[in-house]
Coordinates of N, CA and C in Angstrom, one line a residue:
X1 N 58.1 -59.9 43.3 CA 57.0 -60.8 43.2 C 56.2 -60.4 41.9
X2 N 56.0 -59.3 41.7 CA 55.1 -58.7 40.3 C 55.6 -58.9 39.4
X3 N 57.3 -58.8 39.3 CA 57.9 -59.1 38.1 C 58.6 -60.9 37.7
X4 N 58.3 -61.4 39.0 CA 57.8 -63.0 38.3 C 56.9 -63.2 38.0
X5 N 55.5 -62.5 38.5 CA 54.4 -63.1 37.9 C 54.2 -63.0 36.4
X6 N 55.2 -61.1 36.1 CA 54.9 -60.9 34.8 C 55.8 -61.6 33.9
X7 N 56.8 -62.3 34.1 CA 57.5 -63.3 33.0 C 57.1 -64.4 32.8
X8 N 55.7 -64.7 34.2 CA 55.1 -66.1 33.3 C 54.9 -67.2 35.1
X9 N 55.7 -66.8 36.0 CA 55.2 -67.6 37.6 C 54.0 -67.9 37.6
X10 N 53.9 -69.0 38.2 CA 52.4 -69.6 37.9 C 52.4 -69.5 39.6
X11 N 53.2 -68.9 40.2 CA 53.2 -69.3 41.9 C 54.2 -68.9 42.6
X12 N 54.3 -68.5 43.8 CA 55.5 -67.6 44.3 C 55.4 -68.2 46.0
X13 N 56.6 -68.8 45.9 CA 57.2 -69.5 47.4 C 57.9 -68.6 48.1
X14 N 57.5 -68.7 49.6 CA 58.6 -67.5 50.3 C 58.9 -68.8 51.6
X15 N 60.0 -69.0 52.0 CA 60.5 -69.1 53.0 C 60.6 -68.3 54.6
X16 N 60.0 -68.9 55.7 CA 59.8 -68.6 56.4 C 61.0 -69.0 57.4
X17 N 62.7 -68.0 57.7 CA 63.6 -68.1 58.2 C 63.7 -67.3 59.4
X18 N 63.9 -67.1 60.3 CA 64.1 -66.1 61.4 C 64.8 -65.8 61.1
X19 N 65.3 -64.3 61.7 CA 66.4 -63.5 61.1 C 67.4 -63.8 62.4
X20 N 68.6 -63.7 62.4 CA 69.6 -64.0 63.1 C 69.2 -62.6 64.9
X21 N 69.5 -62.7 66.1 CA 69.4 -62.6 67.1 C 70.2 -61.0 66.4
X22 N 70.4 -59.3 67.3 CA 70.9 -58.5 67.2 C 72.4 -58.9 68.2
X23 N 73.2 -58.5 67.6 CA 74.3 -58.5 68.3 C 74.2 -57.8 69.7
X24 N 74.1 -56.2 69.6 CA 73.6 -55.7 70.5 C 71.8 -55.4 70.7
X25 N 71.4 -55.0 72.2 CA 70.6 -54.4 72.4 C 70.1 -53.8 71.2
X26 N 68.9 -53.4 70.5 CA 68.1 -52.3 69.6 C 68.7 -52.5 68.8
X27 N 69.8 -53.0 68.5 CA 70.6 -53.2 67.0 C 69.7 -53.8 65.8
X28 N 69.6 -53.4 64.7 CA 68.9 -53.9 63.2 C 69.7 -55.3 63.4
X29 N 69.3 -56.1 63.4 CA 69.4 -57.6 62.8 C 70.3 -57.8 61.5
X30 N 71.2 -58.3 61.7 CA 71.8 -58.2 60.2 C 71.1 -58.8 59.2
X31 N 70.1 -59.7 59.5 CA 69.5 -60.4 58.2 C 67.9 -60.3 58.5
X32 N 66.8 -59.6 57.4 CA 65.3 -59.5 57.7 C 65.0 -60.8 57.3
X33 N 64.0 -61.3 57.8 CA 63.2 -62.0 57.2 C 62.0 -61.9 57.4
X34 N 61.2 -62.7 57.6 CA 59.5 -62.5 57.9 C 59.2 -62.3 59.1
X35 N 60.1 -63.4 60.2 CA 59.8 -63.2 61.3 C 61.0 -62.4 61.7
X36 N 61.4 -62.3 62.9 CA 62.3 -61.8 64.2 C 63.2 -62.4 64.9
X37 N 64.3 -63.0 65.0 CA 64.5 -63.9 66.1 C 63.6 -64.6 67.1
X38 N 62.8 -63.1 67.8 CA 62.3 -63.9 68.7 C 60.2 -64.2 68.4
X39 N 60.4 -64.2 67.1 CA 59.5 -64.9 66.7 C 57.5 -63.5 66.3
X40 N 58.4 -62.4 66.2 CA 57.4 -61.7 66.2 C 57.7 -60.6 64.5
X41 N 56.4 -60.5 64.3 CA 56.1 -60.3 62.2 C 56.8 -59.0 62.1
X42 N 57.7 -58.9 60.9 CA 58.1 -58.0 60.7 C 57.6 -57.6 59.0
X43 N 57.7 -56.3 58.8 CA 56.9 -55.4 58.3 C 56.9 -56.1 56.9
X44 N 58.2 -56.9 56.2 CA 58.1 -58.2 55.4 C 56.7 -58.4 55.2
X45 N 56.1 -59.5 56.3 CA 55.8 -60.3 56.8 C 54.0 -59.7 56.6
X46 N 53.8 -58.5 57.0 CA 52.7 -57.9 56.5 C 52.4 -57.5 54.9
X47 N 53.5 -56.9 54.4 CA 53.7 -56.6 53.0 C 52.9 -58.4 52.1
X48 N 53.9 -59.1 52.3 CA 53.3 -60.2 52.1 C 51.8 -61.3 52.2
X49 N 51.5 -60.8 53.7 CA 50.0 -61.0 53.7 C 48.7 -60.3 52.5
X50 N 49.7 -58.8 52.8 CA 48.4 -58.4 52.1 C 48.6 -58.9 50.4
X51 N 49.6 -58.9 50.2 CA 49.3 -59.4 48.7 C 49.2 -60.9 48.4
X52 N 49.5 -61.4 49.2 CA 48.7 -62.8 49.5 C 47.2 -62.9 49.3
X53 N 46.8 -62.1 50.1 CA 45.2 -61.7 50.2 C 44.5 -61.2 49.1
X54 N 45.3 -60.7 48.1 CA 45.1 -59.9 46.9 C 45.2 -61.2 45.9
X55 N 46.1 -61.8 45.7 CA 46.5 -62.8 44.7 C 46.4 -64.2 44.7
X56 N 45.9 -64.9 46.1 CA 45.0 -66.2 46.2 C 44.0 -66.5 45.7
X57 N 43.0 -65.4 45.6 CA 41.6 -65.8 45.0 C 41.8 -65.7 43.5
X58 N 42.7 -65.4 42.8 CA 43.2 -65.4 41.6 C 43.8 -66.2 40.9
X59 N 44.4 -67.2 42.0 CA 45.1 -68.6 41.6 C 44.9 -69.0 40.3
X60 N 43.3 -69.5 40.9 CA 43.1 -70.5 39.5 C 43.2 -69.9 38.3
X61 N 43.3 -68.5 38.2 CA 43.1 -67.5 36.9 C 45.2 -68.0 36.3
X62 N 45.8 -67.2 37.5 CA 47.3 -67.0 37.3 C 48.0 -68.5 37.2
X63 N 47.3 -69.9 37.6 CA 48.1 -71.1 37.4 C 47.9 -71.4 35.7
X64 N 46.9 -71.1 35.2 CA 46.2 -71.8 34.0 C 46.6 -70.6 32.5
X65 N 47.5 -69.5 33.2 CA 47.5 -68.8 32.0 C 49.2 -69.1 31.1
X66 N 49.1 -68.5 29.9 CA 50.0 -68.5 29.0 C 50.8 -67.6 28.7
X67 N 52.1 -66.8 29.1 CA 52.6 -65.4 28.5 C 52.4 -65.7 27.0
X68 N 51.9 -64.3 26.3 CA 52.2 -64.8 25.0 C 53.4 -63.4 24.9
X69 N 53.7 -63.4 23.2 CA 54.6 -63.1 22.5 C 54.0 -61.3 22.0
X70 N 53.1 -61.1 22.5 CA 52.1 -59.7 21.8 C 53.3 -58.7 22.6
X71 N 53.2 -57.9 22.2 CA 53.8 -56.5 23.1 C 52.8 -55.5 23.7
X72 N 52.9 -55.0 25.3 CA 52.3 -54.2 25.4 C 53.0 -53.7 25.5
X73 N 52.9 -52.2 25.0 CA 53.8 -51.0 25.0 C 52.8 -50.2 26.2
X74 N 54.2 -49.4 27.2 CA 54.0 -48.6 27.9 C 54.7 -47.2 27.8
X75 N 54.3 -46.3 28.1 CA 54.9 -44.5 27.9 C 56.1 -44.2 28.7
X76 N 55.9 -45.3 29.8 CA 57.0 -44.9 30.8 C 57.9 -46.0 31.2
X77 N 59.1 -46.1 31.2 CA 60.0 -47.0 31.5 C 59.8 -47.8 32.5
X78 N 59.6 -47.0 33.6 CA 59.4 -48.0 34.6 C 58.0 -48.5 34.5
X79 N 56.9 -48.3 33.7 CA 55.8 -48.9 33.7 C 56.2 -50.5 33.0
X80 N 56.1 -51.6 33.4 CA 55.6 -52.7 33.1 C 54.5 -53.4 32.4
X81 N 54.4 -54.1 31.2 CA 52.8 -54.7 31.2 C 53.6 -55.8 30.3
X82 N 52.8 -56.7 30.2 CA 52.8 -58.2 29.3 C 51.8 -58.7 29.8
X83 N 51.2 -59.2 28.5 CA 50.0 -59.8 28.2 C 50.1 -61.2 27.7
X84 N 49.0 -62.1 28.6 CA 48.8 -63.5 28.7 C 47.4 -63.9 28.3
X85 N 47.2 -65.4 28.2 CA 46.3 -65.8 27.3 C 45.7 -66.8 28.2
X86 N 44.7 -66.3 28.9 CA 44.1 -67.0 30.1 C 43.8 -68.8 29.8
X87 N 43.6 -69.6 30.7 CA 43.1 -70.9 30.0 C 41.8 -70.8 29.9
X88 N 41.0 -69.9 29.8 CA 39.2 -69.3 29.6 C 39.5 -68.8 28.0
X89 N 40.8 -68.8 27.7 CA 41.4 -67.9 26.3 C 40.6 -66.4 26.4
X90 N 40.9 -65.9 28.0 CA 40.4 -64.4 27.4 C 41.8 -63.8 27.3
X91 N 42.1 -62.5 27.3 CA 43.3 -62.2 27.4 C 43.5 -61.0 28.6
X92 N 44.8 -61.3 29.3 CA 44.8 -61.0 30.4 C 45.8 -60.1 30.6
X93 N 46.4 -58.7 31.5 CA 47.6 -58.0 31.8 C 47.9 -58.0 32.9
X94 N 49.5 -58.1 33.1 CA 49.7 -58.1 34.2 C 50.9 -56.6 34.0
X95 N 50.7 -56.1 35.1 CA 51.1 -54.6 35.0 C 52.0 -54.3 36.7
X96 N 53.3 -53.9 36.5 CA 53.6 -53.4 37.8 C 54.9 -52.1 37.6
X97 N 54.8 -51.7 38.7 CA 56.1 -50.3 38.6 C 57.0 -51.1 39.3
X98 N 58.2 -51.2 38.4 CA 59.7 -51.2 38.6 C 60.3 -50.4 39.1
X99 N 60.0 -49.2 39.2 CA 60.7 -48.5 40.6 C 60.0 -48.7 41.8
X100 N 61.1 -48.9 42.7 CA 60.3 -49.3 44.5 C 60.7 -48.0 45.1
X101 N 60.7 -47.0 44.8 CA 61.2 -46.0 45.7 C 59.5 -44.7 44.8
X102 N 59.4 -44.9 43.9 CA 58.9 -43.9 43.6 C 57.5 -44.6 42.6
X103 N 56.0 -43.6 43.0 CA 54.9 -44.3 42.2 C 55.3 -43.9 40.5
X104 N 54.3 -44.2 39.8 CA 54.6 -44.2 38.2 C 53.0 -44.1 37.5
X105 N 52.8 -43.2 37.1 CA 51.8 -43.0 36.4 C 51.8 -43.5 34.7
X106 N 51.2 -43.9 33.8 CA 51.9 -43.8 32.3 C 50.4 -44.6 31.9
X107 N 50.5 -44.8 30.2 CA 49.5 -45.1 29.8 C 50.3 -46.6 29.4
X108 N 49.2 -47.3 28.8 CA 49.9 -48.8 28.8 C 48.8 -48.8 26.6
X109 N 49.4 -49.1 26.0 CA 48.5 -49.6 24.7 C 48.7 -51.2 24.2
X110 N 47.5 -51.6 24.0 CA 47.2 -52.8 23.5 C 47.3 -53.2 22.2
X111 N 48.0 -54.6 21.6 CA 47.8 -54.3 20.0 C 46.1 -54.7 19.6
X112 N 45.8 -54.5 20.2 CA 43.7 -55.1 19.7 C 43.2 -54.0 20.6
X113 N 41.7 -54.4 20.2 CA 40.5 -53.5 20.5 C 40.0 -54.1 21.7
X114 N 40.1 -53.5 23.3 CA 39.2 -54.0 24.4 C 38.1 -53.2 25.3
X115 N 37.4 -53.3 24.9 CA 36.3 -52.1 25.1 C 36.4 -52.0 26.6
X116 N 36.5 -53.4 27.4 CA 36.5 -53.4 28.5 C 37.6 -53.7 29.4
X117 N 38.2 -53.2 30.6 CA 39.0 -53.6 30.9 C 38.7 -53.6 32.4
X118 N 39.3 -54.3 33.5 CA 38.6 -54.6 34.6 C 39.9 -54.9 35.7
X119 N 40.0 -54.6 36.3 CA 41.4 -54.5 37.2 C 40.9 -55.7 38.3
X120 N 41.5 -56.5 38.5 CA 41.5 -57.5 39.0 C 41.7 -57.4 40.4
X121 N 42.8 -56.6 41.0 CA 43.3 -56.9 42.3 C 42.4 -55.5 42.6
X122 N 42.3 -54.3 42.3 CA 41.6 -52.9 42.9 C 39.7 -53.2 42.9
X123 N 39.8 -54.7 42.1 CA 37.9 -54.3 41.7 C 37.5 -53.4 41.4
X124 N 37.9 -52.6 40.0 CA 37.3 -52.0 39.7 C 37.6 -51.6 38.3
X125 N 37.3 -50.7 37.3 CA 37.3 -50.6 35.8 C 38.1 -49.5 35.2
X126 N 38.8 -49.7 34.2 CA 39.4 -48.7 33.6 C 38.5 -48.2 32.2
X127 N 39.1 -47.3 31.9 CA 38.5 -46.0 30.6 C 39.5 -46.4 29.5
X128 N 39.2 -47.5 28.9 CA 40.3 -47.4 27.8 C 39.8 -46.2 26.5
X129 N 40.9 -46.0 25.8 CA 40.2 -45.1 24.4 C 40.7 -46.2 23.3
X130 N 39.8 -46.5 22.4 CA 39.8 -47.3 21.2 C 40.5 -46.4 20.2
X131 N 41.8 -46.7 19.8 CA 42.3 -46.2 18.6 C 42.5 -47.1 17.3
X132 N 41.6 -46.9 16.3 CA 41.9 -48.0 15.2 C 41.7 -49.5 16.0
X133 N 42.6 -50.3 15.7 CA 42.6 -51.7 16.2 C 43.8 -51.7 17.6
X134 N 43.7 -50.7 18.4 CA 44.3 -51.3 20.0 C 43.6 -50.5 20.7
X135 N 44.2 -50.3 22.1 CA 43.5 -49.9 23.3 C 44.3 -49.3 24.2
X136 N 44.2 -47.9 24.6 CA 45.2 -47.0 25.2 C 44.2 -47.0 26.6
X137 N 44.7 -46.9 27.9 CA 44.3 -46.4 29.0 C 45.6 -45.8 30.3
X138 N 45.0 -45.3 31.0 CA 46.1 -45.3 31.7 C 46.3 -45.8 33.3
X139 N 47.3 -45.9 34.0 CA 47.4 -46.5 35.0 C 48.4 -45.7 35.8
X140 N 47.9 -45.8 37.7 CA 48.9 -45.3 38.1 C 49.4 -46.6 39.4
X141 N 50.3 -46.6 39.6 CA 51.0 -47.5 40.7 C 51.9 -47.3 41.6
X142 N 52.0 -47.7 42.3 CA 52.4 -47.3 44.0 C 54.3 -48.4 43.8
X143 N 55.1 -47.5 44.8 CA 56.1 -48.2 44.3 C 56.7 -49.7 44.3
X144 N 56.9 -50.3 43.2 CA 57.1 -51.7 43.7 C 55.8 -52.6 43.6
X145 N 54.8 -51.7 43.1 CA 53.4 -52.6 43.1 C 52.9 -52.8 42.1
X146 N 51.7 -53.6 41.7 CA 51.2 -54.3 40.3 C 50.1 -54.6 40.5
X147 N 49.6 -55.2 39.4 CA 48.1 -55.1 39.1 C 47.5 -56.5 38.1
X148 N 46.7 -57.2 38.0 CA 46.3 -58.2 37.1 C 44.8 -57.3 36.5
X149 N 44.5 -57.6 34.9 CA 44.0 -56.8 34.3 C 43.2 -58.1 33.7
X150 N 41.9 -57.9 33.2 CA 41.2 -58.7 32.7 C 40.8 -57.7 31.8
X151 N 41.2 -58.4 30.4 CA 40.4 -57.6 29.2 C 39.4 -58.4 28.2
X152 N 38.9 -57.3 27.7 CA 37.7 -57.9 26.8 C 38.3 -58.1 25.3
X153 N 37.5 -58.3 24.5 CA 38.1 -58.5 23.2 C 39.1 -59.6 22.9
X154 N 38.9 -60.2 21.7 CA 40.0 -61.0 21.0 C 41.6 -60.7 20.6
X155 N 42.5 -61.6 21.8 CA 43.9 -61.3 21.2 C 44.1 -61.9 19.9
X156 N 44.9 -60.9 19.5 CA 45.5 -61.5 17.7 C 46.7 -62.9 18.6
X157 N 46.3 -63.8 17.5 CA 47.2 -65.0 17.2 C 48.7 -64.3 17.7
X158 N 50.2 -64.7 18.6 CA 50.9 -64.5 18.7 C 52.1 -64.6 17.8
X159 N 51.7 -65.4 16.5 CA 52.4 -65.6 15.2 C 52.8 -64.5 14.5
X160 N 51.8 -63.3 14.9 CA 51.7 -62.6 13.9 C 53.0 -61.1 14.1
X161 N 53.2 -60.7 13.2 CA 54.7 -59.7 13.5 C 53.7 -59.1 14.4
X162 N 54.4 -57.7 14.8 CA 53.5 -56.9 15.2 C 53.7 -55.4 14.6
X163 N 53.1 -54.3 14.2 CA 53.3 -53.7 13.7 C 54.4 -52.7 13.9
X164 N 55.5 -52.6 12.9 CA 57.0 -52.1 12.9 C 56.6 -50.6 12.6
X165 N 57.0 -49.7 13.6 CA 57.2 -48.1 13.5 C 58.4 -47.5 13.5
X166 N 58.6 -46.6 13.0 CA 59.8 -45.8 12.7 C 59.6 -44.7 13.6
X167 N 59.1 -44.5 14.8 CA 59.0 -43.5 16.0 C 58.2 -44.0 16.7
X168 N 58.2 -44.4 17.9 CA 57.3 -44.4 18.5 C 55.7 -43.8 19.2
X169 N 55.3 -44.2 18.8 CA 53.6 -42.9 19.3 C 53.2 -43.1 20.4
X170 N 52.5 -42.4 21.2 CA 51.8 -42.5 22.0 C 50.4 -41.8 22.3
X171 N 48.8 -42.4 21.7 CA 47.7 -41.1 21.8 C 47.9 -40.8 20.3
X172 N 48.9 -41.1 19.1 CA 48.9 -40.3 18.0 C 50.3 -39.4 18.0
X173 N 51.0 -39.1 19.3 CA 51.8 -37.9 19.1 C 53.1 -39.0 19.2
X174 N 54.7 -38.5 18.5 CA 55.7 -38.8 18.5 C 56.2 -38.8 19.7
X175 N 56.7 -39.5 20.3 CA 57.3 -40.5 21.0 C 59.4 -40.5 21.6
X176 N 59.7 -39.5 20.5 CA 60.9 -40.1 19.9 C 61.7 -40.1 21.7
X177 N 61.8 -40.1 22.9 CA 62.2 -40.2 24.2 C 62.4 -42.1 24.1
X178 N 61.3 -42.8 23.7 CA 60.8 -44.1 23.9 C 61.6 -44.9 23.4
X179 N 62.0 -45.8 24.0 CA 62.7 -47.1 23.1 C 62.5 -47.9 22.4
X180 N 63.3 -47.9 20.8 CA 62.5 -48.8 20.0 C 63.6 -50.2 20.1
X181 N 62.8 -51.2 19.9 CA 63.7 -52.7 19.6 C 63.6 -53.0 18.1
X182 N 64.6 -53.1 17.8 CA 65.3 -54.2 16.6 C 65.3 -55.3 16.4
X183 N 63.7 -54.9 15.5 CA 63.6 -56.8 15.0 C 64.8 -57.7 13.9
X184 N 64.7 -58.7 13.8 CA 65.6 -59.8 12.6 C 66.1 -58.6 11.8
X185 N 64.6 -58.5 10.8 CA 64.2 -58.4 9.6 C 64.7 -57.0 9.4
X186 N 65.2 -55.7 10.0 CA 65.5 -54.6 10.9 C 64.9 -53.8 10.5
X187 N 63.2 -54.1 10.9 CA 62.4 -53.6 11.3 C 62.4 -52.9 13.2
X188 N 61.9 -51.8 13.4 CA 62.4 -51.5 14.9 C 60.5 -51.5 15.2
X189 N 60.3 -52.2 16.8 CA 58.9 -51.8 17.0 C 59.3 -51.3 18.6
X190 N 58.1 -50.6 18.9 CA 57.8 -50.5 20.0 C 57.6 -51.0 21.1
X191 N 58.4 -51.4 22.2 CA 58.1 -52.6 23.2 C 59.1 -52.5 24.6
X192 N 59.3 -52.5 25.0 CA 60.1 -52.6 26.5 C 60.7 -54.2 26.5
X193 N 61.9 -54.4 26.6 CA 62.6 -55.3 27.0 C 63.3 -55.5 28.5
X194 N 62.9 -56.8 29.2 CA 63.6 -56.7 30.6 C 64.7 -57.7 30.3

């Protein structure tokens, strides 16, 4: 679910199928679904409420926005982030851990300056540090989970390159663990590709 929101889902449908009867007595069900055979919530089925409950009142934020083309660079692989361009035109992140078995701590950097950053689903604020023209903070996530971020400040236009490094940094310090991508022009920048 986190990682359709982050490629751009404006909305996330689930089907509500019973799972097939156990062959035997106590037997696991060959197939989960939300409900049971015999019609009672399975743990699915809660998972989903609650982020239902988290991500409804957000709607109108998450139907009206734009993925743009910016990169947010993260420290850690399995951290996630891509940044969208609200229809308020503020600029917005969405952030989740791609590992479901294990949480993920890492810092996430912005290409602009956002003094403020505001976590959308936790209600509550992050500490970014202002380096030059972006925005380092960090974040930690539970496995398989995610986050919608409201930031302050002006995104740069998505036309624009983005700045090409020959090592990756993070905080100022070299990087070199991190993956770089190969632009056209073979310039390599910083960025995580799914």
């Amino acid at each position: 679910t986190w990682a359709a929101l982050a490629h751009g889902a404006q909305g996330i449908a689930f089907f509500l199928y019973p799972s097939n009867a156990p062959e035997k007595p106590g037997e696991i069900p060959p197939s989960l679904a939300l409900r049971t055979h015999d019609g009672k919530a399975t743990p699915q089925l809660q998972r989903l409420t609650d982020l239902a409950r988290k991500l409804v009142p957000l709607g109108p934020v998450i139907t009206r926005w734009q993925r743009t083309t910016l990169p947010a660079a993260t420290d850690q692989r399995e951290l996630r982030a891509y940044l969208f361009k609200g229809g308020d035109s503020r600029p917005y992140l969405v952030a989740f851990n791609h590992d479901v078995e294990k949480p993920v701590t890492g810092r996430i950097r912005l290409p602009f300056a956002s003094p403020k950053v505001s976590d959308l689903i936790a209600k509550s604020e992050r500490k970014p540090v202002l380096e030059r023209s972006a925005t380092i903070f960090s974040l930690t996530l539970p496995p398989g989970e995610g986050t919608i971020l409201r930031l302050s400040g002006t995104m740069p236009e998505a036309k624009e390159l983005p700045e090409a490094v020959d090592e990756p940094r993070v905080s100022g310090r070299p990087r070199p663990d991190l993956p770089l991508t190969n632009l056209r022009d073979g310039r390599k920048l910083f960025r995580y590709q799914v």
